[in-house]
Coordinates of C-alpha atoms in Angstrom, one line a residue:
X23 CA 5.3 55.1 88.8
X24 CA 8.3 53.9 86.8
X25 CA 11.8 55.0 87.9
X26 CA 13.7 55.5 84.7
X27 CA 17.5 55.5 84.3
X28 CA 18.4 57.5 81.2
X29 CA 22.0 56.6 80.3
X30 CA 24.4 59.5 79.6
X31 CA 27.6 58.3 78.0
X32 CA 28.8 61.8 77.2
X33 CA 27.9 62.5 73.6
X34 CA 24.1 61.8 73.6
X35 CA 21.3 64.3 74.1
X36 CA 19.3 63.2 77.2
X37 CA 17.3 66.4 77.9
X38 CA 14.5 65.7 75.5
X39 CA 14.2 62.1 76.6
X40 CA 14.1 63.2 80.2
X41 CA 11.4 65.8 79.4
X42 CA 9.3 63.1 77.7
X43 CA 9.5 60.7 80.6
X44 CA 8.5 63.4 83.1
X45 CA 5.7 64.5 80.8
X46 CA 4.4 60.9 81.0
X47 CA 4.3 61.2 84.7
X48 CA 7.3 59.1 85.6
X49 CA 10.6 59.8 87.5
X50 CA 13.7 60.2 85.4
X51 CA 17.3 59.9 86.6
X52 CA 20.1 60.7 84.2
X53 CA 23.1 58.4 85.0
X54 CA 26.4 57.3 83.7
X55 CA 27.0 54.6 86.3
X56 CA 25.7 51.6 88.0
X57 CA 23.8 53.3 90.9
X58 CA 21.1 54.9 88.7
X59 CA 20.6 51.7 86.7
X60 CA 20.6 49.4 89.7
X61 CA 17.8 51.4 91.3
X62 CA 15.7 51.8 88.1
X63 CA 12.7 49.9 87.0
X64 CA 13.2 50.9 83.3
X65 CA 16.3 51.9 81.3
X66 CA 16.5 54.2 78.2
X67 CA 19.6 54.3 76.0
X68 CA 19.4 57.5 73.8
X69 CA 21.8 58.1 71.0
X70 CA 23.0 60.8 68.6
X71 CA 26.3 60.9 66.8
X72 CA 28.6 58.2 65.4
X73 CA 28.5 54.5 66.3
X74 CA 32.2 54.1 67.0
X75 CA 32.5 57.1 69.2
X76 CA 29.5 56.1 71.2
X77 CA 30.7 52.5 71.7
X78 CA 34.1 53.8 72.9
X79 CA 32.4 56.1 75.5
X80 CA 30.2 53.2 76.6
X81 CA 33.1 50.8 77.0
X82 CA 35.4 53.4 78.7
X83 CA 32.7 53.9 81.3
X84 CA 32.0 50.2 81.7
X85 CA 28.4 50.8 80.7
X86 CA 28.4 47.7 78.4
X87 CA 28.9 45.5 81.5
X88 CA 26.4 47.5 83.6
X89 CA 23.8 47.2 80.8
X90 CA 24.4 43.5 80.6
X91 CA 23.7 43.1 84.3
X92 CA 20.7 45.3 84.3
X93 CA 19.1 44.2 81.1
X94 CA 20.3 40.6 80.5
X95 CA 20.6 39.4 84.0
X96 CA 18.0 41.5 86.0
X97 CA 15.6 41.6 83.0
X98 CA 14.8 45.3 83.3
X99 CA 13.0 46.7 80.2
X100 CA 15.3 48.7 77.9
X101 CA 14.3 51.2 75.3
X102 CA 17.1 52.2 72.9
X103 CA 16.5 55.2 70.7
X104 CA 17.9 56.1 67.3
X105 CA 21.7 55.5 67.5
X106 CA 20.9 53.7 70.8
X107 CA 19.0 51.1 68.8
X108 CA 21.9 50.7 66.4
X109 CA 24.2 50.1 69.3
X110 CA 22.2 47.0 70.2
X111 CA 23.5 45.4 67.0
X112 CA 26.6 43.2 66.6
X113 CA 28.5 45.6 64.2
X114 CA 28.2 48.8 62.2
X115 CA 29.9 49.9 59.0
X116 CA 29.7 53.6 60.0
X117 CA 33.1 55.1 59.4
X118 CA 34.5 51.6 58.7
X119 CA 36.5 53.0 55.8
X120 CA 39.2 50.3 56.1
X121 CA 36.5 47.6 56.0
X122 CA 36.8 46.8 59.7
X123 CA 33.4 47.2 61.3
X124 CA 32.9 48.6 64.8
X125 CA 31.6 46.1 67.4
X126 CA 28.3 46.9 69.1
X127 CA 26.6 45.6 72.2
X128 CA 25.4 42.5 70.4
X129 CA 22.0 42.4 72.2
X130 CA 20.2 41.9 68.8
X131 CA 21.6 39.7 66.1
X132 CA 21.9 42.4 63.5
X133 CA 24.3 44.6 61.6
X134 CA 24.1 48.3 60.9
X135 CA 24.3 49.4 57.2
X136 CA 24.4 52.7 55.4
X137 CA 21.1 53.8 53.9
X138 CA 21.1 53.2 50.1
X139 CA 17.7 54.3 48.8
X140 CA 16.9 53.3 45.3
X141 CA 15.6 56.8 44.5
X142 CA 18.8 59.1 44.0
X143 CA 16.7 62.2 44.8
X144 CA 16.2 61.0 48.4
X145 CA 18.6 62.8 50.7
X146 CA 20.8 61.3 53.3
X147 CA 20.4 61.6 56.2
X148 CA 16.8 60.5 56.2
X149 CA 15.3 63.3 58.2
X150 CA 11.6 64.0 58.9
X151 CA 8.3 62.2 59.6
X152 CA 7.5 58.7 58.3
X153 CA 4.7 56.3 58.9
X154 CA 5.7 52.9 60.1
X155 CA 4.0 49.6 59.3
X156 CA 3.4 47.3 62.2
X157 CA 4.6 43.8 61.4
X158 CA 3.6 42.2 64.7
X159 CA 2.0 43.1 68.0
X160 CA 4.2 44.5 70.9
X161 CA 3.3 46.1 74.2
X162 CA 4.9 49.4 73.2
X163 CA 2.3 49.7 70.4
X164 CA -0.7 48.6 72.4
X165 CA -3.9 50.6 71.7
X166 CA -2.1 52.7 69.1
X167 CA -4.1 53.2 65.9
X168 CA -2.5 52.4 62.6
X169 CA -3.2 56.0 61.6
X170 CA -1.2 57.3 64.6
X171 CA 2.1 55.5 63.7
X172 CA 4.0 58.5 62.3
X173 CA 7.4 59.2 64.0
X174 CA 10.4 61.6 63.5
X175 CA 13.5 60.1 62.0
X176 CA 17.1 61.4 61.7
X177 CA 19.6 58.8 60.5
X178 CA 22.0 57.8 57.8
X179 CA 22.3 54.1 58.8
X180 CA 19.8 51.4 59.7
X181 CA 19.7 48.0 61.3
X182 CA 19.6 44.8 59.3
X183 CA 18.3 42.0 61.4
X184 CA 19.2 38.4 61.0
X185 CA 16.0 37.2 62.5
X186 CA 12.9 38.8 61.0
X187 CA 10.9 38.0 64.2
X188 CA 13.0 40.7 65.9
X189 CA 11.5 43.4 63.6
X190 CA 8.3 44.9 65.0
X191 CA 7.9 47.9 62.7
X192 CA 9.2 49.0 59.3
X193 CA 9.4 52.3 57.5
X194 CA 10.0 53.0 53.8
X195 CA 12.6 55.5 52.5
X196 CA 13.6 54.3 49.1
X197 CA 14.2 51.0 50.7
X198 CA 12.9 49.1 53.7
X199 CA 14.1 50.6 57.0
X200 CA 13.9 48.7 60.3
X201 CA 12.0 51.1 62.5
X202 CA 11.3 49.1 65.7
X203 CA 13.1 46.0 66.9
X204 CA 12.3 43.9 70.0
X205 CA 13.5 40.8 71.7
X206 CA 12.5 39.7 75.2
X207 CA 12.8 42.8 77.5
X208 CA 14.6 44.9 74.9
X209 CA 13.0 47.2 72.4
X210 CA 14.6 49.8 70.1
X211 CA 13.3 52.5 67.8
X212 CA 15.2 54.0 64.9
X213 CA 13.1 57.1 65.2
X214 CA 12.9 59.6 68.2
X215 CA 9.7 59.0 70.2
X216 CA 10.7 61.9 72.4
X217 CA 10.4 64.2 69.4
X218 CA 7.4 62.6 67.8
X219 CA 4.7 64.6 69.5
X220 CA 1.5 62.6 70.4
X221 CA 2.5 59.3 68.8
X222 CA 5.9 59.4 70.5
X223 CA 4.4 60.2 73.9
X224 CA 1.9 57.4 73.5
X225 CA 4.7 54.9 72.6
X226 CA 6.8 56.2 75.5
X227 CA 4.0 55.8 77.9
X228 CA 3.4 52.3 76.8
X229 CA 7.1 51.4 77.3
X230 CA 7.0 52.9 80.8
X231 CA 4.0 50.7 81.8
X232 CA 5.6 47.6 80.3
X233 CA 6.6 44.9 82.7
X234 CA 8.0 42.0 80.6

């Protein structure tokens, strides 16, 4: 059984993630400090809200350094969800009205950009179910059928990766949308697996059995 640290930095919704972990038969601990992460086998970074506010909360609580120790040094598998995935990037243009982008965790060489779909009738935020196209194999997608890769998205920004090898899955919403990224022991989903019913539970279960 995995012992999962779900990181609470004060503005994210952790309840649905915790429910999904426990539904998969694993132990979930909500934490905003080092103790829960140090004892965990797996880490989940959920996210809702704005990039800049989230990064300020994370840095104020020292979670950026704690994550670096747990993920980069100890090599524990990390799943970052929705805004959590965007926080893995180097920068985001969200609310950067003065042209100065917010700095992220920098765990993936990527920048976060506003969605600009070619079809003007498509609404922002992108909200609802979308199929994703798998670009390469990854343990969190093992044994998942191509017909079962529909997930629930809510977002106005998306990650643009410098290295295409980091992109595992892609959606389409008037433009290409990075849906899953992965590097080493880190994986991120732009969608919410905890709100994606059977497909989300299957992906979450795969992550909780992953031992990179």
